[in-house]
Amino acid sequence: MKKIQKWIGIALAAALSVTALAGCSQQQKMSGTVTTDGSTSMERVIGALGEAFQNEHSGVTFTYNPTGSGSGIQAVQEGRCDIGLSSRNLKDEEAAGGLTATVLALDGIAVIVHPDNPVSDLDVDTIAKLYTGEIANWKDVGGNDASVVLIGREAGSGTRDGFESITGTGDACQYRQELTSTGDVITAVSQNPDAIGYASLASVTDNVKALTVAGVAPTEDTVKDGSYVIQRPFVLVTKTDAPLSEAAQAFFDFATSSSAAELIAKEGAVAVH
């Protein structure tokens, strides 16, 4: 009897080993492409996730096309990419058009100025007045006697949509410059002592100063607990009725798993899974 049990145990162990090896082999042999397109604010987060995924699946090619949220949504709708990337929620008509939004993370929108600007804190109402031109000189908010230079994103940008929605400034902002990427906004503000702009918290560099908003600094913790109010979602957009390829589905599952949370946090966003 003991011999029979022993041989059953050996056979079971062998079967499990074969299954495990088959799983590893299948993982290593996965091939194909994963194409993503959209939000420039998601560059660091999606780049980190894509790199980690490719390290696990060397046969898969991962690509990211930084075109902006609106363009990314359109790209997935037209079948030009597997997964669209948006830093805003889908509009009703986009969802009705056969798209599904899955929130990947939350991101604070930092209000940024030149490091030499003496202003360090503004509330949402004051930020709105600056962007609509009601306040046009920095001296009126404790800064230098200089005209405020308003920098923002282009129409269709998820960052712009989030900022204008939260501040109530939609269609009323008096932009001096409307730029097509988060990086361009940061560069423009870093080069002009009188400029103010907004950018994804995940992308802010030491070249600019992020203001506190009503005394609350934009950090992972304050975005997570909701005390920093200027925030928006990072969204993965897919076709509702069209299944993803094996590789694209594997990436989607990885990105929305708890194991990706640390990678997302390292890039300055707050994972929701």
Coordinates of C-alpha atoms in Angstrom, one line a residue:
M1 CA 0.0 0.0 0.0
K2 CA 2.8 2.4 0.9
K3 CA 4.5 1.6 -2.4
I4 CA 1.3 2.4 -4.3
Q5 CA 1.0 5.7 -2.4
K6 CA 4.7 6.5 -3.1
W7 CA 4.3 5.9 -6.9
I8 CA 1.1 7.9 -7.0
G9 CA 2.9 10.8 -5.3
I10 CA 5.8 10.6 -7.8
A11 CA 3.4 10.5 -10.7
L12 CA 1.5 13.5 -9.4
A13 CA 4.7 15.5 -8.8
A14 CA 5.8 14.7 -12.3
A15 CA 2.5 15.8 -13.8
L16 CA 2.6 19.1 -11.9
S17 CA 6.2 19.6 -13.1
V18 CA 5.1 19.0 -16.7
T19 CA 2.2 21.4 -16.3
A20 CA 4.5 24.1 -14.8
L21 CA 7.1 23.7 -17.6
A22 CA 4.3 23.9 -20.2
G23 CA 3.1 27.1 -18.6
C24 CA 6.6 28.6 -18.6
S25 CA 7.1 27.5 -22.2
Q26 CA 3.8 29.1 -23.2
Q27 CA 4.7 32.3 -21.4
Q28 CA 8.1 32.5 -23.1
K29 CA 6.7 31.6 -26.5
M30 CA 4.0 34.3 -26.5
S31 CA 4.5 36.5 -29.6
G32 CA 2.8 39.3 -31.4
T33 CA 2.4 43.0 -30.8
V34 CA 0.7 45.2 -28.4
T35 CA 0.0 48.7 -29.8
T36 CA -1.1 51.6 -27.5
D37 CA -1.9 55.1 -28.6
G38 CA -3.0 58.3 -26.7
S39 CA -2.4 60.4 -23.7
T40 CA 1.1 62.0 -23.4
S41 CA 0.5 62.3 -19.6
M42 CA 0.5 58.5 -19.4
E43 CA 3.9 58.2 -21.0
R44 CA 5.9 57.3 -17.9
V45 CA 3.3 55.0 -16.5
I46 CA 2.6 53.1 -19.7
G47 CA 6.3 53.1 -20.5
A48 CA 7.2 51.4 -17.2
L49 CA 4.4 48.8 -17.7
G50 CA 5.3 48.1 -21.3
E51 CA 9.0 47.6 -20.4
A52 CA 8.1 45.2 -17.5
F53 CA 5.7 43.3 -19.7
Q54 CA 8.3 42.9 -22.5
N55 CA 10.9 41.6 -20.0
E56 CA 8.5 38.8 -19.1
H57 CA 7.4 38.2 -22.8
S58 CA 10.5 38.6 -25.0
G59 CA 8.6 37.5 -28.0
V60 CA 6.1 40.4 -27.8
T61 CA 6.7 43.9 -29.2
F62 CA 5.1 46.7 -27.3
T63 CA 4.6 50.1 -28.8
Y64 CA 3.3 53.5 -27.5
N65 CA 2.3 56.4 -29.7
P66 CA 2.0 59.7 -27.7
T67 CA -0.8 61.5 -29.7
G68 CA -3.1 62.8 -26.9
S69 CA -6.2 61.4 -25.3
G70 CA -8.6 62.3 -28.1
S71 CA -6.5 60.9 -30.8
G72 CA -5.9 57.7 -28.8
I73 CA -9.6 57.2 -28.3
Q74 CA -10.2 57.7 -32.0
A75 CA -7.3 55.3 -32.9
V76 CA -8.8 52.4 -30.9
Q77 CA -12.3 53.2 -32.3
E78 CA -10.9 53.0 -35.9
G79 CA -8.9 49.8 -35.1
R80 CA -5.5 51.4 -35.5
C81 CA -4.3 50.3 -32.1
D82 CA -5.2 47.6 -29.5
I83 CA -5.6 49.9 -26.5
G84 CA -6.3 53.6 -26.3
L85 CA -4.8 55.7 -23.5
S86 CA -6.9 58.5 -22.1
S87 CA -6.3 60.9 -19.2
R88 CA -10.0 61.6 -19.0
N89 CA -13.2 59.6 -18.8
L90 CA -15.0 58.6 -22.0
K91 CA -17.7 61.0 -23.2
D92 CA -21.2 59.6 -23.4
E93 CA -21.1 59.5 -27.2
E94 CA -17.7 57.7 -27.2
A95 CA -19.0 55.0 -24.8
A96 CA -22.2 54.7 -26.9
G97 CA -20.0 54.2 -30.0
G98 CA -18.8 50.9 -28.7
L99 CA -15.9 51.7 -26.4
T100 CA -15.2 50.6 -22.8
A101 CA -13.1 52.5 -20.3
T102 CA -11.1 50.8 -17.6
V103 CA -9.6 53.1 -15.0
L104 CA -5.9 52.1 -14.5
A105 CA -4.8 54.8 -12.0
L106 CA -5.5 58.3 -10.7
D107 CA -3.2 61.2 -11.4
G108 CA -3.0 64.6 -10.0
I109 CA -2.8 67.6 -12.3
A110 CA -0.1 69.8 -10.9
V111 CA -0.4 73.6 -11.4
I112 CA 3.2 74.7 -12.2
V113 CA 5.2 77.9 -12.2
H114 CA 8.8 78.9 -12.7
P115 CA 11.0 78.1 -9.7
D116 CA 11.7 81.8 -9.2
N117 CA 8.0 82.7 -8.9
P118 CA 7.4 83.7 -5.3
V119 CA 3.8 82.4 -5.4
S120 CA 3.6 79.0 -3.8
D121 CA -0.1 78.4 -3.0
L122 CA -3.4 79.2 -4.8
D123 CA -6.9 78.0 -4.4
V124 CA -9.1 76.6 -7.2
D125 CA -11.1 79.8 -7.5
T126 CA -8.0 82.0 -7.9
I127 CA -6.5 79.6 -10.4
A128 CA -9.8 79.9 -12.4
K129 CA -9.6 83.7 -12.3
L130 CA -6.0 83.6 -13.5
Y131 CA -6.9 81.4 -16.5
T132 CA -10.0 83.3 -17.5
G133 CA -8.1 86.6 -17.4
E134 CA -10.0 88.1 -14.4
I135 CA -6.7 88.3 -12.6
A136 CA -4.0 89.3 -15.1
N137 CA -1.0 90.4 -12.9
W138 CA 1.0 88.3 -10.5
K139 CA 1.1 91.1 -8.0
D140 CA -2.6 90.5 -7.3
V141 CA -1.9 87.1 -5.9
G142 CA 1.2 87.9 -4.0
G143 CA 3.7 87.7 -6.9
N144 CA 5.8 90.0 -8.9
D145 CA 4.4 93.0 -10.8
A146 CA 4.2 91.1 -14.2
S147 CA 1.6 89.9 -16.6
V148 CA 0.5 86.3 -16.1
V149 CA 1.4 84.1 -19.1
L150 CA -1.1 81.3 -19.4
I151 CA 0.2 78.0 -20.8
G152 CA -2.1 75.1 -21.5
R153 CA -2.8 72.0 -23.6
E154 CA -4.5 71.7 -27.0
A155 CA -8.2 71.0 -27.5
G156 CA -8.8 67.3 -27.1
S157 CA -6.1 66.9 -24.4
G158 CA -7.2 64.8 -21.4
T159 CA -5.2 67.0 -19.1
R160 CA -6.9 70.1 -20.4
D161 CA -10.3 68.5 -20.1
G162 CA -9.6 67.5 -16.5
F163 CA -8.2 70.9 -15.6
E164 CA -11.0 72.9 -17.1
S165 CA -13.7 70.7 -15.7
I166 CA -12.4 70.9 -12.2
T167 CA -11.7 74.6 -12.3
G168 CA -14.9 75.4 -14.2
T169 CA -13.0 77.2 -16.9
G170 CA -14.1 75.3 -20.0
D171 CA -14.1 77.4 -23.2
A172 CA -13.1 80.5 -21.1
C173 CA -9.3 80.1 -20.7
Q174 CA -7.2 82.9 -22.2
Y175 CA -4.3 80.8 -23.2
R176 CA -1.1 82.5 -24.5
Q177 CA 0.1 79.1 -25.7
E178 CA -1.7 75.8 -26.4
L179 CA 0.8 73.0 -26.5
T180 CA 0.5 69.4 -27.7
S181 CA 2.3 67.5 -25.0
T182 CA 2.9 67.5 -21.2
G183 CA 6.6 67.9 -21.8
D184 CA 6.2 71.0 -23.9
V185 CA 4.1 72.7 -21.2
I186 CA 6.8 71.9 -18.6
T187 CA 9.5 73.2 -20.8
A188 CA 7.6 76.4 -21.6
V189 CA 6.9 77.2 -18.0
S190 CA 10.5 76.4 -17.0
Q191 CA 11.7 79.0 -19.5
N192 CA 9.4 81.9 -18.5
P193 CA 9.4 83.4 -14.9
D194 CA 5.9 84.8 -15.5
A195 CA 4.3 81.6 -16.9
I196 CA 1.8 79.3 -15.2
G197 CA 0.8 75.9 -16.6
Y198 CA -0.6 72.5 -15.7
A199 CA 0.8 69.1 -16.1
S200 CA 0.5 65.5 -15.0
L201 CA 2.0 65.0 -11.5
A202 CA 3.7 61.9 -12.9
S203 CA 5.6 64.0 -15.3
V204 CA 6.6 67.1 -13.2
T205 CA 10.4 67.7 -13.0
D206 CA 12.6 69.9 -10.9
N207 CA 12.7 72.5 -13.6
V208 CA 9.3 73.8 -12.4
K209 CA 7.6 74.4 -9.1
A210 CA 4.3 72.6 -8.3
L211 CA 2.0 74.9 -6.3
T212 CA 0.0 73.7 -3.4
V213 CA -3.8 74.1 -4.0
A214 CA -5.6 75.5 -0.9
G215 CA -2.6 74.4 1.1
V216 CA -2.5 70.8 -0.2
A217 CA 0.5 69.6 -2.1
P218 CA 0.0 67.3 -5.1
T219 CA 1.4 63.9 -3.9
E220 CA 0.4 60.2 -4.3
D221 CA -1.1 60.3 -0.8
T222 CA -3.2 63.4 -1.3
V223 CA -4.4 62.2 -4.7
K224 CA -5.4 58.9 -3.2
D225 CA -7.3 60.3 -0.2
G226 CA -8.9 63.0 -2.4
S227 CA -7.6 66.0 -0.5
Y228 CA -5.8 67.2 -3.6
V229 CA -8.8 68.1 -5.7
I230 CA -7.2 68.7 -9.2
Q231 CA -7.0 65.1 -10.3
R232 CA -8.2 62.8 -13.1
P233 CA -8.1 59.2 -14.2
F234 CA -5.7 57.4 -16.4
V235 CA -7.9 55.1 -18.6
L236 CA -7.3 52.1 -20.8
V237 CA -9.8 52.2 -23.7
T238 CA -10.8 49.1 -25.6
K239 CA -13.5 48.1 -28.1
T240 CA -16.5 46.7 -26.2
D241 CA -17.4 43.9 -28.6
A242 CA -14.0 43.1 -30.1
P243 CA -11.7 40.7 -28.1
L244 CA -8.1 41.7 -27.7
S245 CA -5.3 39.5 -29.2
E246 CA -3.6 37.1 -26.8
A247 CA -0.7 39.5 -26.3
A248 CA -2.8 42.6 -25.9
Q249 CA -5.1 40.8 -23.4
A250 CA -2.1 39.6 -21.5
F251 CA -0.8 43.1 -21.2
F252 CA -4.2 44.5 -20.2
D253 CA -4.4 41.8 -17.5
F254 CA -0.9 42.6 -16.2
A255 CA -1.5 46.4 -16.2
T256 CA -4.7 46.1 -14.2
S257 CA -3.3 43.6 -11.7
S258 CA -2.2 44.3 -8.2
S259 CA 1.4 43.3 -9.2
A260 CA 1.6 46.4 -11.4
A261 CA 0.6 48.8 -8.6
E262 CA 4.2 49.3 -7.4
L263 CA 5.4 50.2 -10.9
I264 CA 2.6 52.7 -11.3
A265 CA 3.3 54.3 -8.0
K266 CA 7.0 54.7 -8.9
E267 CA 5.9 56.8 -11.8
G268 CA 3.9 59.2 -9.6
A269 CA 0.4 57.9 -10.2
V270 CA -2.0 55.9 -7.9
A271 CA -3.0 52.5 -9.0
V272 CA -6.7 51.6 -8.4
H273 CA -6.3 47.8 -8.6

